[in-house]
Short mmCIF file of C-alpha atoms in Angstrom, two decimals:
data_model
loop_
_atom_site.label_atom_id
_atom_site.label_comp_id
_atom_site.label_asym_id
_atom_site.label_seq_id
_atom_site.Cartn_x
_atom_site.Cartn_y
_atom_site.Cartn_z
CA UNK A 1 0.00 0.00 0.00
CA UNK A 2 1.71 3.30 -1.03
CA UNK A 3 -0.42 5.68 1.02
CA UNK A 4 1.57 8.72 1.19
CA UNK A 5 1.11 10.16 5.05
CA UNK A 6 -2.82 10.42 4.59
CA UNK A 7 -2.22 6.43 5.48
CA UNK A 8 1.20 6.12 7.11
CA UNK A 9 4.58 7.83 7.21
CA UNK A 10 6.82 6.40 4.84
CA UNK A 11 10.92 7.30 4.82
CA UNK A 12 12.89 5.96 2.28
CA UNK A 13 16.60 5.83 3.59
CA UNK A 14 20.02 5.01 1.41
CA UNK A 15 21.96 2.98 2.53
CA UNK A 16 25.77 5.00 2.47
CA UNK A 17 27.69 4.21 -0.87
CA UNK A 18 24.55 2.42 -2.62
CA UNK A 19 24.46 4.33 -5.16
CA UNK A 20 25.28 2.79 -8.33
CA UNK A 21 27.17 4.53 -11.60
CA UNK A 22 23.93 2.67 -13.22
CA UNK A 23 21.63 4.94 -10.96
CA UNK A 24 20.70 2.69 -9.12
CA UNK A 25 20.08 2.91 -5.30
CA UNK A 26 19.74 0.20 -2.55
CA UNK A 27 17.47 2.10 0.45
CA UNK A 28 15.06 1.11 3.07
CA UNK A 29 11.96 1.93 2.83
CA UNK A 30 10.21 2.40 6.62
CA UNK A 31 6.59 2.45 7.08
CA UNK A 32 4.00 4.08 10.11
CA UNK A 33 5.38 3.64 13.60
CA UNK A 34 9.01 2.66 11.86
CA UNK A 35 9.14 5.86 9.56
CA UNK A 36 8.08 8.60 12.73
CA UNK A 37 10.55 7.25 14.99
CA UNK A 38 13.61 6.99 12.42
CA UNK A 39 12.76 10.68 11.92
CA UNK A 40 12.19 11.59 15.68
CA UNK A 41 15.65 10.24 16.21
CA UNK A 42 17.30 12.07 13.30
CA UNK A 43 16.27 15.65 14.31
CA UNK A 44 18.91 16.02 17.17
CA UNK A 45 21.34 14.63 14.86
CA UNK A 46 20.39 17.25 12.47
CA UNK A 47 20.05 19.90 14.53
CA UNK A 48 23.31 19.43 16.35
CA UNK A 49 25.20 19.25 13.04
CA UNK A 50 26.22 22.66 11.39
CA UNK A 51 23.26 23.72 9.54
CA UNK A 52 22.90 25.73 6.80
CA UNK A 53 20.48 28.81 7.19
CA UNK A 54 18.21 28.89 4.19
CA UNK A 55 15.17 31.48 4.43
CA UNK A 56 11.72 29.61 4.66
CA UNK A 57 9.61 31.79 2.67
CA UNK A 58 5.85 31.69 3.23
CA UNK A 59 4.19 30.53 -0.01
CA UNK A 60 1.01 30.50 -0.85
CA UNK A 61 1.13 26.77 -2.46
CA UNK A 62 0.80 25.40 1.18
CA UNK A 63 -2.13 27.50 2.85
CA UNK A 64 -4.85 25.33 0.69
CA UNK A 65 -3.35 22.11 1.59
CA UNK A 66 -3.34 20.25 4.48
CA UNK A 67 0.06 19.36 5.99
CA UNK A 68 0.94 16.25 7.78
CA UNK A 69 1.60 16.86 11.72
CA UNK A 70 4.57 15.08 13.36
CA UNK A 71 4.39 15.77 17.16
CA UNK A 72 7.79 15.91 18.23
CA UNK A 73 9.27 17.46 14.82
CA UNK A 74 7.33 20.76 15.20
CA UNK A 75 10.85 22.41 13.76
CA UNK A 76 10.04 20.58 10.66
CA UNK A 77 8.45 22.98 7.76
CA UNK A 78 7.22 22.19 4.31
CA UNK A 79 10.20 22.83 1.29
CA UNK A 80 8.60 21.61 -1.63
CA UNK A 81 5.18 20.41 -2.55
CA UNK A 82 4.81 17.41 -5.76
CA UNK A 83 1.40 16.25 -6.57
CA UNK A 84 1.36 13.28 -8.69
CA UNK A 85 -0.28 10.81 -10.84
CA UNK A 86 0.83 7.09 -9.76
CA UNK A 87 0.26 4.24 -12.15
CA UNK A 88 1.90 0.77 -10.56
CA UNK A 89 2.64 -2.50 -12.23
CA UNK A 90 3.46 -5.85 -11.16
CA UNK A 91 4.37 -9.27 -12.44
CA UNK A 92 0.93 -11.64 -11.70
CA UNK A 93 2.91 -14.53 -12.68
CA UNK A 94 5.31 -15.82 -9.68
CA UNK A 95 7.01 -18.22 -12.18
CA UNK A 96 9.05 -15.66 -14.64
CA UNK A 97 12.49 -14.22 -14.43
CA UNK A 98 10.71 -10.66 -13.32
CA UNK A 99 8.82 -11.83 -10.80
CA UNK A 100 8.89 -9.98 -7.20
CA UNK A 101 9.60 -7.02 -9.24
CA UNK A 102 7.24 -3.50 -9.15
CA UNK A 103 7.50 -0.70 -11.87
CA UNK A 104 5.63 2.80 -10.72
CA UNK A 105 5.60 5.51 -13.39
CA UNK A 106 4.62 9.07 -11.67
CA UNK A 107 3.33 11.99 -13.19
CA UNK A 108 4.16 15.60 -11.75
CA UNK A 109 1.48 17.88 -11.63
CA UNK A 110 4.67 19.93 -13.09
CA UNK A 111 4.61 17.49 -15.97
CA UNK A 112 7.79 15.82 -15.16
CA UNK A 113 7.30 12.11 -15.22
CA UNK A 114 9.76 9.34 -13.19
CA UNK A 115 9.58 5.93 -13.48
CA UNK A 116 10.89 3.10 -11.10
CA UNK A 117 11.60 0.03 -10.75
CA UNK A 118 11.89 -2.15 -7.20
CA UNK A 119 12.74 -5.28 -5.95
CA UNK A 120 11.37 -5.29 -2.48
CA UNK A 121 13.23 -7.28 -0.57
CA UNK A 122 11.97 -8.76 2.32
CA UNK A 123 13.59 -11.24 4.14
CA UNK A 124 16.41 -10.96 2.06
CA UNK A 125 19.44 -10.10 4.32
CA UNK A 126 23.04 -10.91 2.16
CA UNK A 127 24.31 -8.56 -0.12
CA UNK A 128 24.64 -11.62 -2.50
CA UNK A 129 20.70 -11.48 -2.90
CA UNK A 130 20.32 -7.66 -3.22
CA UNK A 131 22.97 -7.71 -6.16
CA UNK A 132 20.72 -10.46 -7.31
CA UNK A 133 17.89 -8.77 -7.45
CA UNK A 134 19.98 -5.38 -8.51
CA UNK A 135 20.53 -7.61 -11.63
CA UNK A 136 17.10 -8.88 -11.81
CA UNK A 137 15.99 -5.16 -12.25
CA UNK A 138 19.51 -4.17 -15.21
CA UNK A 139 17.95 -6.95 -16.87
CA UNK A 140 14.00 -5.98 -16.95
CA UNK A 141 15.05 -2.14 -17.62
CA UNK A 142 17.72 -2.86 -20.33
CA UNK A 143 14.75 -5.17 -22.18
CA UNK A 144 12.08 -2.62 -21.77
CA UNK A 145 14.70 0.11 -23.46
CA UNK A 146 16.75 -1.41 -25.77
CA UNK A 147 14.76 0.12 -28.74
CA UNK A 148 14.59 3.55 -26.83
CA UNK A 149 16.70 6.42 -28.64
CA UNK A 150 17.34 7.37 -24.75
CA UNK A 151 20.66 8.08 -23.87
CA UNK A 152 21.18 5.49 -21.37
CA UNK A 153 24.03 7.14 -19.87
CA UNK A 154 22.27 10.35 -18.82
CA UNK A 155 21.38 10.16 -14.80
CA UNK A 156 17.48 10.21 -13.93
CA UNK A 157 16.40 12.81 -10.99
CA UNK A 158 13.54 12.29 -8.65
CA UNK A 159 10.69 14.27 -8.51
CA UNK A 160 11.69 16.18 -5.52
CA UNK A 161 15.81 17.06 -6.90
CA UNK A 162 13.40 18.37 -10.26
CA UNK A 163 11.75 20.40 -7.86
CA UNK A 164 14.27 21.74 -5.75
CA UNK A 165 15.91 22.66 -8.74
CA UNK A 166 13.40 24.54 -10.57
CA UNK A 167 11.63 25.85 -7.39
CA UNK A 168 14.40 25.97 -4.82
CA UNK A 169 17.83 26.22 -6.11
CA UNK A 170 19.67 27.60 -3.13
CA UNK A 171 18.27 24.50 -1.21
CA UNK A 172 18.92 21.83 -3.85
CA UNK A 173 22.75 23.10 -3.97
CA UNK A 174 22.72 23.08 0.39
CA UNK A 175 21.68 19.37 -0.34
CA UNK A 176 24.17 18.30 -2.91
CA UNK A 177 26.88 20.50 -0.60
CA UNK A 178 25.81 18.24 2.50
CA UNK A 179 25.80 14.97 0.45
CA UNK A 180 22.24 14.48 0.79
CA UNK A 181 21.66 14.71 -3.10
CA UNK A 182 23.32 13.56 -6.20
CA UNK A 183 24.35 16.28 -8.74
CA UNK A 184 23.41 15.03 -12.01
CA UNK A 185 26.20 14.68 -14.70
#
């Protein structure tokens, strides 16, 4: 169930040095109870640390829109707001080389378009397996683009780098400058 916070938190967290030169990432993904307290226990962290002073300007894209509480994390404001279009697939047949594996293509209301594809992994504890499945999904991607003109050696953003960048660039380069994103090449 992919929710959003209207059902449950959900944090997606890298894992350090996961991410590919294919673009690919290996991260856990942290659901409800799980997600709020990962976060709860990353806010002293964060604001211990340095931090970078970026001015939060009031904007009218948030005042229509409800905004998901956190008690606990009342110093955490909205940076960027993404509405989007989800469509999911997945493999009904448990007997093919793709099974296990779920494609989500989603549409910005900015137009911008990502698609993904995941191996979710549970149980599955030995790096051995993950770079199994990380093959599992090279091999399902490379078949589904092989007759694409795309350059496959340009790097994909998410929807919320896009964002940042169009809507936010002083934050998106605080983020690369901490680590926390990815410049693309």
């Amino acid at each position: 169930n992919n929710w959003g916070w209207r059902g449950a938190w959900q944090v997606k967290r890298g894992r350090k040095g996961t991410r590919d030169t294919d673009g690919m990432t290996t991260y856990e993904e942290l659901q409800g109870k799980a997600a709020k307290e990962l976060i709860l226990d990353m806010l002293p962290e964060v604001t211990a640390n340095e931090s970078i002073e970026l001015e939060c300007k009031s904007n009218s894209k948030y005042i229509t829109h409800d905004i998901p509480y956190l008690e606990g994390g009342e110093q955490l404001v909205p940076f960027a707001r993404v509405e989007t279009f989800r469509t999911c697939w997945k493999a009904t047949s448990t007997v093919n080389e793709f099974s296990g594996l779920k494609v989500d293509i989603d549409k910005a209301d900015s137009g911008y378009m990502v698609g993904e594809v995941e191996a979710l992994c549970d149980g599955i504890s030995s790096q051995e397996d993950v770079e199994n499945e990380k093959e599992k999904i090279r091999k399902f991607v490379d078949m589904i683009t092989r007759e694409s003109e795309r350059d496959n050696e340009a790097t994909t953003i998410g929807k919320l780098e896009f964002v940042l960048m169009k809507e936010s660039p002083d934050l998106y380069n605080a983020c690369v400058k901490a680590g926390v994103i990815h410049r693309p090449k």
